[in-house]
Amino acid sequence: LGSSRRNIGVQPLLDAIVDYLPDPSQRPPPPLIANTLARIQNYSASQDHISPALLTFKILFDPQRGALSLCRVFAGYVTPGMQIKNWTRSDLDNSSITEKIGGLMQLTGDAYENIERAGPGYIVALNGLQSTRTGDILGPVLAESVTKAEDVMEGDLENAFVPQPVVHAALEPRSSLAFRNLEKALTCMQREDPSFKATFDPETGQWVVAGMGDLHLEVVLSRLRREYKLEVSMGPLLTSHKEMPQAGSKFVSTSVNTGK
């Protein structure tokens, strides 16, 4: 028996994991895109010749480094400067989204360590990815001859299920400066949290935010004030009232000429 709270048996358990469980590099690559990967790589090959497969589980925004995509490497190796394809965004947008890894880092608390290579089992932070969001799958850049119908995602790296928002509210900036910076802040928060949505309603002039509940939106409001230093408040949605004439009518105007 052990206790993590009292630090009893923790170190022997970690040592046993290292000594007895298989190394991540020894496992076969996951069937990320089964039909396609089978055509471009040999599953019995070593990890050095296997195309990369990564799962993005979080997006962080660092004041100095910008957006950091936290990923786990499931297969292959990634290096700084490598071209990689966002399979999730490409599937949703019906296009091919390819990005370049600007930097490759390991995180230890608040410390960032630049590394030159990361293989299976690594938890890394990728810098320079502009389209990647939480839950996205990153994979190899394939030849144009591979058709979309053959890109069947299955197996260990399935896309995360994102439920639709159920609660809506309006954000009201208290100053013109807060209004200008609000769009950038909401864009960053949507990349971090796929279940959070924000749109601007041009008819009412309000930013409409949607989430999984009142507590979810309260956390969003608190972060806008604390992390982004924005003076905003949350209130009810405005509804634009519209009317449409159902039938035509005649209007006769008469005027009296008084000679003046």
mmCIF file of C-alpha atoms in Angstrom:
data_model
loop_
_atom_site.group_PDB
_atom_site.id
_atom_site.type_symbol
_atom_site.label_atom_id
_atom_site.label_comp_id
_atom_site.label_asym_id
_atom_site.label_seq_id
_atom_site.Cartn_x
_atom_site.Cartn_y
_atom_site.Cartn_z
ATOM 1 C CA LEU A 1 0.000 0.000 0.000
ATOM 2 C CA GLY A 2 1.070 3.561 -0.626
ATOM 3 C CA SER A 3 -0.052 7.130 -0.279
ATOM 4 C CA SER A 4 0.740 9.985 -2.640
ATOM 5 C CA ARG A 5 -0.304 12.472 0.033
ATOM 6 C CA ARG A 6 2.280 11.134 2.482
ATOM 7 C CA ASN A 7 4.786 10.310 -0.277
ATOM 8 C CA ILE A 8 4.743 6.592 0.590
ATOM 9 C CA GLY A 9 5.484 4.175 -2.235
ATOM 10 C CA VAL A 10 5.492 6.819 -4.963
ATOM 11 C CA GLN A 11 9.119 6.418 -6.013
ATOM 12 C CA PRO A 12 9.024 2.579 -6.142
ATOM 13 C CA LEU A 13 5.900 2.787 -8.307
ATOM 14 C CA LEU A 14 7.569 5.173 -10.753
ATOM 15 C CA ASP A 15 10.689 3.011 -10.854
ATOM 16 C CA ALA A 16 8.559 -0.068 -11.565
ATOM 17 C CA ILE A 17 6.863 1.738 -14.468
ATOM 18 C CA VAL A 18 10.258 2.522 -15.985
ATOM 19 C CA ASP A 19 11.673 -0.961 -15.389
ATOM 20 C CA TYR A 20 8.757 -3.214 -16.336
ATOM 21 C CA LEU A 21 6.442 -1.386 -18.737
ATOM 22 C CA PRO A 22 7.410 -1.229 -22.432
ATOM 23 C CA ASP A 23 9.095 1.862 -23.794
ATOM 24 C CA PRO A 24 6.766 4.026 -25.951
ATOM 25 C CA SER A 25 9.191 3.685 -28.872
ATOM 26 C CA GLN A 26 8.698 -0.119 -28.821
ATOM 27 C CA ARG A 27 4.943 -0.014 -29.444
ATOM 28 C CA PRO A 28 3.643 -0.161 -33.010
ATOM 29 C CA PRO A 29 2.413 3.127 -34.485
ATOM 30 C CA PRO A 30 -1.275 3.814 -33.805
ATOM 31 C CA PRO A 31 -3.656 3.434 -36.761
ATOM 32 C CA LEU A 32 -3.927 7.218 -37.076
ATOM 33 C CA ILE A 33 -4.962 7.177 -40.694
ATOM 34 C CA ALA A 34 -4.921 3.488 -41.383
ATOM 35 C CA ASN A 35 -5.328 3.271 -45.165
ATOM 36 C CA THR A 36 -3.036 6.173 -45.991
ATOM 37 C CA LEU A 37 -0.195 5.461 -43.577
ATOM 38 C CA ALA A 38 -0.089 1.852 -44.732
ATOM 39 C CA ARG A 39 0.763 3.124 -48.224
ATOM 40 C CA ILE A 40 3.544 5.510 -47.269
ATOM 41 C CA GLN A 41 5.314 3.689 -44.460
ATOM 42 C CA ASN A 42 6.158 0.206 -43.252
ATOM 43 C CA TYR A 43 4.695 -0.550 -39.830
ATOM 44 C CA SER A 44 7.555 -2.921 -39.064
ATOM 45 C CA ALA A 45 10.152 -0.222 -39.660
ATOM 46 C CA SER A 46 11.994 1.478 -36.826
ATOM 47 C CA GLN A 47 10.645 4.649 -35.269
ATOM 48 C CA ASP A 48 13.218 6.695 -37.222
ATOM 49 C CA HIS A 49 11.373 5.903 -40.463
ATOM 50 C CA ILE A 50 7.817 6.222 -39.170
ATOM 51 C CA SER A 51 5.814 9.344 -39.967
ATOM 52 C CA PRO A 52 4.997 11.539 -36.946
ATOM 53 C CA ALA A 53 1.642 11.326 -35.181
ATOM 54 C CA LEU A 54 0.785 13.800 -32.420
ATOM 55 C CA LEU A 55 -2.280 14.686 -30.372
ATOM 56 C CA THR A 56 -2.731 18.283 -29.171
ATOM 57 C CA PHE A 57 -4.244 18.228 -25.693
ATOM 58 C CA LYS A 58 -3.835 21.891 -24.686
ATOM 59 C CA ILE A 59 -3.055 25.361 -26.027
ATOM 60 C CA LEU A 60 -1.109 27.813 -23.863
ATOM 61 C CA PHE A 61 -0.487 31.495 -24.551
ATOM 62 C CA ASP A 62 2.860 32.700 -23.284
ATOM 63 C CA PRO A 63 3.423 36.491 -23.156
ATOM 64 C CA GLN A 64 6.844 36.121 -24.801
ATOM 65 C CA ARG A 65 6.526 32.989 -26.963
ATOM 66 C CA GLY A 66 2.932 33.375 -28.108
ATOM 67 C CA ALA A 67 0.727 30.343 -28.685
ATOM 68 C CA LEU A 68 2.219 27.015 -27.555
ATOM 69 C CA SER A 69 0.610 23.741 -28.642
ATOM 70 C CA LEU A 70 1.106 21.037 -26.014
ATOM 71 C CA CYS A 71 1.207 17.642 -27.727
ATOM 72 C CA ARG A 72 2.000 14.039 -27.021
ATOM 73 C CA VAL A 73 4.060 12.228 -29.637
ATOM 74 C CA PHE A 74 2.507 8.841 -30.386
ATOM 75 C CA ALA A 75 4.734 7.785 -33.283
ATOM 76 C CA GLY A 76 7.757 8.954 -35.235
ATOM 77 C CA TYR A 77 9.936 11.934 -34.404
ATOM 78 C CA VAL A 78 9.450 15.696 -34.664
ATOM 79 C CA THR A 79 12.164 18.345 -34.987
ATOM 80 C CA PRO A 80 12.210 22.153 -35.193
ATOM 81 C CA GLY A 81 11.500 23.399 -38.703
ATOM 82 C CA MET A 82 9.547 20.280 -39.695
ATOM 83 C CA GLN A 83 6.466 20.655 -41.891
ATOM 84 C CA ILE A 84 3.423 18.995 -40.339
ATOM 85 C CA LYS A 85 -0.219 18.694 -41.382
ATOM 86 C CA ASN A 86 -3.207 19.442 -39.175
ATOM 87 C CA TRP A 87 -5.503 16.546 -40.018
ATOM 88 C CA THR A 88 -8.407 17.789 -37.886
ATOM 89 C CA ARG A 89 -8.553 21.329 -39.330
ATOM 90 C CA SER A 90 -7.993 19.997 -42.852
ATOM 91 C CA ASP A 91 -10.950 17.643 -42.437
ATOM 92 C CA LEU A 92 -13.277 20.326 -41.005
ATOM 93 C CA ASP A 93 -12.323 23.033 -43.517
ATOM 94 C CA ASN A 94 -12.103 20.639 -46.489
ATOM 95 C CA SER A 95 -8.600 21.873 -47.246
ATOM 96 C CA SER A 96 -4.974 21.013 -46.582
ATOM 97 C CA ILE A 97 -3.557 22.950 -43.620
ATOM 98 C CA THR A 98 0.209 22.539 -43.362
ATOM 99 C CA GLU A 99 2.251 24.384 -40.751
ATOM 100 C CA LYS A 100 5.898 24.658 -39.804
ATOM 101 C CA ILE A 101 7.134 23.851 -36.303
ATOM 102 C CA GLY A 102 8.986 26.974 -35.211
ATOM 103 C CA GLY A 103 10.298 25.683 -31.888
ATOM 104 C CA LEU A 104 10.310 22.434 -29.935
ATOM 105 C CA MET A 105 10.376 22.622 -26.139
ATOM 106 C CA GLN A 106 9.930 20.537 -23.028
ATOM 107 C CA LEU A 107 8.084 22.099 -20.091
ATOM 108 C CA THR A 108 9.103 21.547 -16.478
ATOM 109 C CA GLY A 109 6.828 23.701 -14.408
ATOM 110 C CA ASP A 110 7.421 27.265 -15.598
ATOM 111 C CA ALA A 111 10.769 26.397 -17.217
ATOM 112 C CA TYR A 112 11.111 25.941 -20.996
ATOM 113 C CA GLU A 113 13.905 23.793 -22.428
ATOM 114 C CA ASN A 114 14.595 23.839 -26.165
ATOM 115 C CA ILE A 115 15.225 20.379 -27.592
ATOM 116 C CA GLU A 116 16.220 19.203 -31.056
ATOM 117 C CA ARG A 117 14.158 16.010 -31.261
ATOM 118 C CA ALA A 118 11.154 14.357 -29.628
ATOM 119 C CA GLY A 119 9.993 10.780 -30.068
ATOM 120 C CA PRO A 120 7.180 8.488 -28.875
ATOM 121 C CA GLY A 121 6.013 9.199 -25.355
ATOM 122 C CA TYR A 122 7.328 12.768 -25.257
ATOM 123 C CA ILE A 123 5.146 15.624 -24.028
ATOM 124 C CA VAL A 124 6.316 18.696 -25.931
ATOM 125 C CA ALA A 125 5.333 22.282 -26.652
ATOM 126 C CA LEU A 126 5.311 23.319 -30.306
ATOM 127 C CA ASN A 127 5.755 26.969 -31.204
ATOM 128 C CA GLY A 128 4.631 28.626 -34.428
ATOM 129 C CA LEU A 129 1.419 26.679 -35.142
ATOM 130 C CA GLN A 130 -1.276 29.233 -36.016
ATOM 131 C CA SER A 131 -4.278 27.011 -36.845
ATOM 132 C CA THR A 132 -3.919 24.258 -34.241
ATOM 133 C CA ARG A 133 -6.512 24.005 -31.467
ATOM 134 C CA THR A 134 -7.068 21.755 -28.484
ATOM 135 C CA GLY A 135 -7.906 18.212 -29.593
ATOM 136 C CA ASP A 136 -6.353 18.485 -33.063
ATOM 137 C CA ILE A 137 -4.427 15.608 -34.617
ATOM 138 C CA LEU A 138 -1.103 16.404 -36.293
ATOM 139 C CA GLY A 139 0.357 14.031 -38.835
ATOM 140 C CA PRO A 140 2.601 13.748 -41.876
ATOM 141 C CA VAL A 141 2.329 15.860 -45.003
ATOM 142 C CA LEU A 142 1.246 13.404 -47.686
ATOM 143 C CA ALA A 143 1.579 13.504 -51.434
ATOM 144 C CA GLU A 144 -1.202 15.083 -53.478
ATOM 145 C CA SER A 145 -1.958 11.709 -55.048
ATOM 146 C CA VAL A 146 -3.552 10.525 -51.820
ATOM 147 C CA THR A 147 -7.291 11.123 -52.029
ATOM 148 C CA LYS A 148 -9.367 12.421 -49.150
ATOM 149 C CA ALA A 149 -11.642 9.355 -49.286
ATOM 150 C CA GLU A 150 -8.700 7.209 -48.176
ATOM 151 C CA ASP A 151 -7.883 9.385 -45.148
ATOM 152 C CA VAL A 152 -9.918 7.441 -42.596
ATOM 153 C CA MET A 153 -9.153 8.384 -39.010
ATOM 154 C CA GLU A 154 -9.575 5.547 -36.584
ATOM 155 C CA GLY A 155 -7.959 3.815 -33.656
ATOM 156 C CA ASP A 156 -6.112 5.424 -30.769
ATOM 157 C CA LEU A 157 -6.113 9.028 -32.025
ATOM 158 C CA GLU A 158 -9.746 9.815 -32.617
ATOM 159 C CA ASN A 159 -10.901 13.425 -32.561
ATOM 160 C CA ALA A 160 -12.161 14.610 -29.201
ATOM 161 C CA PHE A 161 -15.936 14.994 -28.904
ATOM 162 C CA VAL A 162 -16.825 18.648 -28.319
ATOM 163 C CA PRO A 163 -20.390 19.230 -27.064
ATOM 164 C CA GLN A 164 -22.421 22.162 -28.323
ATOM 165 C CA PRO A 165 -22.773 25.194 -25.995
ATOM 166 C CA VAL A 166 -26.022 25.413 -24.039
ATOM 167 C CA VAL A 167 -25.788 28.830 -22.316
ATOM 168 C CA HIS A 168 -25.421 32.191 -24.082
ATOM 169 C CA ALA A 169 -24.684 35.666 -22.761
ATOM 170 C CA ALA A 170 -23.387 39.033 -23.958
ATOM 171 C CA LEU A 171 -20.106 40.718 -23.077
ATOM 172 C CA GLU A 172 -20.194 44.486 -22.685
ATOM 173 C CA PRO A 173 -16.821 46.305 -22.739
ATOM 174 C CA ARG A 174 -16.723 49.330 -20.473
ATOM 175 C CA SER A 175 -14.240 51.265 -22.586
ATOM 176 C CA SER A 176 -13.198 51.640 -26.218
ATOM 177 C CA LEU A 177 -9.805 50.110 -25.406
ATOM 178 C CA ALA A 178 -11.438 47.008 -23.944
ATOM 179 C CA PHE A 179 -13.649 46.696 -27.024
ATOM 180 C CA ARG A 180 -10.637 46.747 -29.381
ATOM 181 C CA ASN A 181 -8.693 44.132 -27.394
ATOM 182 C CA LEU A 182 -11.654 41.880 -26.665
ATOM 183 C CA GLU A 183 -11.620 40.154 -30.060
ATOM 184 C CA LYS A 184 -7.998 39.033 -29.686
ATOM 185 C CA ALA A 185 -8.617 37.730 -26.174
ATOM 186 C CA LEU A 186 -11.712 35.764 -27.212
ATOM 187 C CA THR A 187 -9.839 34.265 -30.179
ATOM 188 C CA CYS A 188 -7.111 32.986 -27.852
ATOM 189 C CA MET A 189 -9.649 31.531 -25.421
ATOM 190 C CA GLN A 190 -11.497 29.707 -28.202
ATOM 191 C CA ARG A 191 -8.257 28.026 -29.266
ATOM 192 C CA GLU A 192 -7.686 26.893 -25.692
ATOM 193 C CA ASP A 193 -11.244 25.650 -25.087
ATOM 194 C CA PRO A 194 -13.159 24.122 -28.038
ATOM 195 C CA SER A 195 -16.426 24.089 -26.047
ATOM 196 C CA PHE A 196 -16.351 27.893 -25.753
ATOM 197 C CA LYS A 197 -17.719 29.980 -28.632
ATOM 198 C CA ALA A 198 -17.703 33.729 -29.229
ATOM 199 C CA THR A 199 -19.243 35.686 -32.118
ATOM 200 C CA PHE A 200 -19.910 39.351 -32.793
ATOM 201 C CA ASP A 201 -23.505 40.350 -33.622
ATOM 202 C CA PRO A 202 -23.337 43.383 -35.936
ATOM 203 C CA GLU A 203 -27.057 44.136 -35.489
ATOM 204 C CA THR A 204 -26.885 44.559 -31.709
ATOM 205 C CA GLY A 205 -23.187 45.465 -31.457
ATOM 206 C CA GLN A 206 -22.621 42.799 -28.792
ATOM 207 C CA TRP A 207 -20.103 40.016 -28.363
ATOM 208 C CA VAL A 208 -22.127 36.844 -27.821
ATOM 209 C CA VAL A 209 -20.356 34.148 -25.799
ATOM 210 C CA ALA A 210 -21.574 30.585 -25.355
ATOM 211 C CA GLY A 211 -20.454 27.826 -23.017
ATOM 212 C CA MET A 212 -21.451 24.712 -21.119
ATOM 213 C CA GLY A 213 -23.083 26.550 -18.199
ATOM 214 C CA ASP A 214 -23.180 29.673 -16.054
ATOM 215 C CA LEU A 215 -20.025 28.648 -14.194
ATOM 216 C CA HIS A 216 -18.191 28.169 -17.482
ATOM 217 C CA LEU A 217 -19.004 31.723 -18.590
ATOM 218 C CA GLU A 218 -18.155 33.127 -15.163
ATOM 219 C CA VAL A 219 -14.685 31.587 -15.453
ATOM 220 C CA VAL A 220 -14.326 33.178 -18.911
ATOM 221 C CA LEU A 221 -15.297 36.583 -17.508
ATOM 222 C CA SER A 222 -12.867 36.181 -14.619
ATOM 223 C CA ARG A 223 -10.008 35.299 -16.962
ATOM 224 C CA LEU A 224 -10.729 38.279 -19.214
ATOM 225 C CA ARG A 225 -10.427 40.569 -16.219
ATOM 226 C CA ARG A 226 -7.474 38.839 -14.542
ATOM 227 C CA GLU A 227 -5.263 37.651 -17.414
ATOM 228 C CA TYR A 228 -6.126 40.109 -20.185
ATOM 229 C CA LYS A 229 -6.812 43.142 -17.954
ATOM 230 C CA LEU A 230 -10.060 43.955 -19.766
ATOM 231 C CA GLU A 231 -12.873 45.945 -18.197
ATOM 232 C CA VAL A 232 -15.885 43.910 -19.312
ATOM 233 C CA SER A 233 -19.198 42.884 -17.818
ATOM 234 C CA MET A 234 -21.662 40.141 -18.708
ATOM 235 C CA GLY A 235 -25.336 40.730 -19.362
ATOM 236 C CA PRO A 236 -28.389 39.495 -21.256
ATOM 237 C CA LEU A 237 -28.596 39.298 -25.023
ATOM 238 C CA LEU A 238 -30.272 42.059 -26.987
ATOM 239 C CA THR A 239 -32.866 40.992 -29.533
ATOM 240 C CA SER A 240 -33.308 43.054 -32.670
ATOM 241 C CA HIS A 241 -37.001 43.612 -33.427
ATOM 242 C CA LYS A 242 -37.917 43.305 -37.096
ATOM 243 C CA GLU A 243 -41.221 43.690 -38.917
ATOM 244 C CA MET A 244 -42.224 42.847 -42.456
ATOM 245 C CA PRO A 245 -45.320 44.223 -44.264
ATOM 246 C CA GLN A 246 -47.706 41.470 -45.254
ATOM 247 C CA ALA A 247 -49.690 43.386 -47.910
ATOM 248 C CA GLY A 248 -49.361 46.529 -50.010
ATOM 249 C CA SER A 249 -51.424 49.685 -49.603
ATOM 250 C CA LYS A 250 -52.051 52.957 -51.427
ATOM 251 C CA PHE A 251 -51.262 56.381 -50.028
ATOM 252 C CA VAL A 252 -52.703 59.550 -51.565
ATOM 253 C CA SER A 253 -51.240 62.870 -50.589
ATOM 254 C CA THR A 254 -53.176 66.102 -51.206
ATOM 255 C CA SER A 255 -51.948 69.607 -50.675
ATOM 256 C CA VAL A 256 -53.660 72.993 -50.786
ATOM 257 C CA ASN A 257 -51.988 75.753 -52.782
ATOM 258 C CA THR A 258 -52.370 78.967 -50.840
ATOM 259 C CA GLY A 259 -50.421 80.988 -53.364
ATOM 260 C CA LYS A 260 -47.664 81.738 -50.959
#
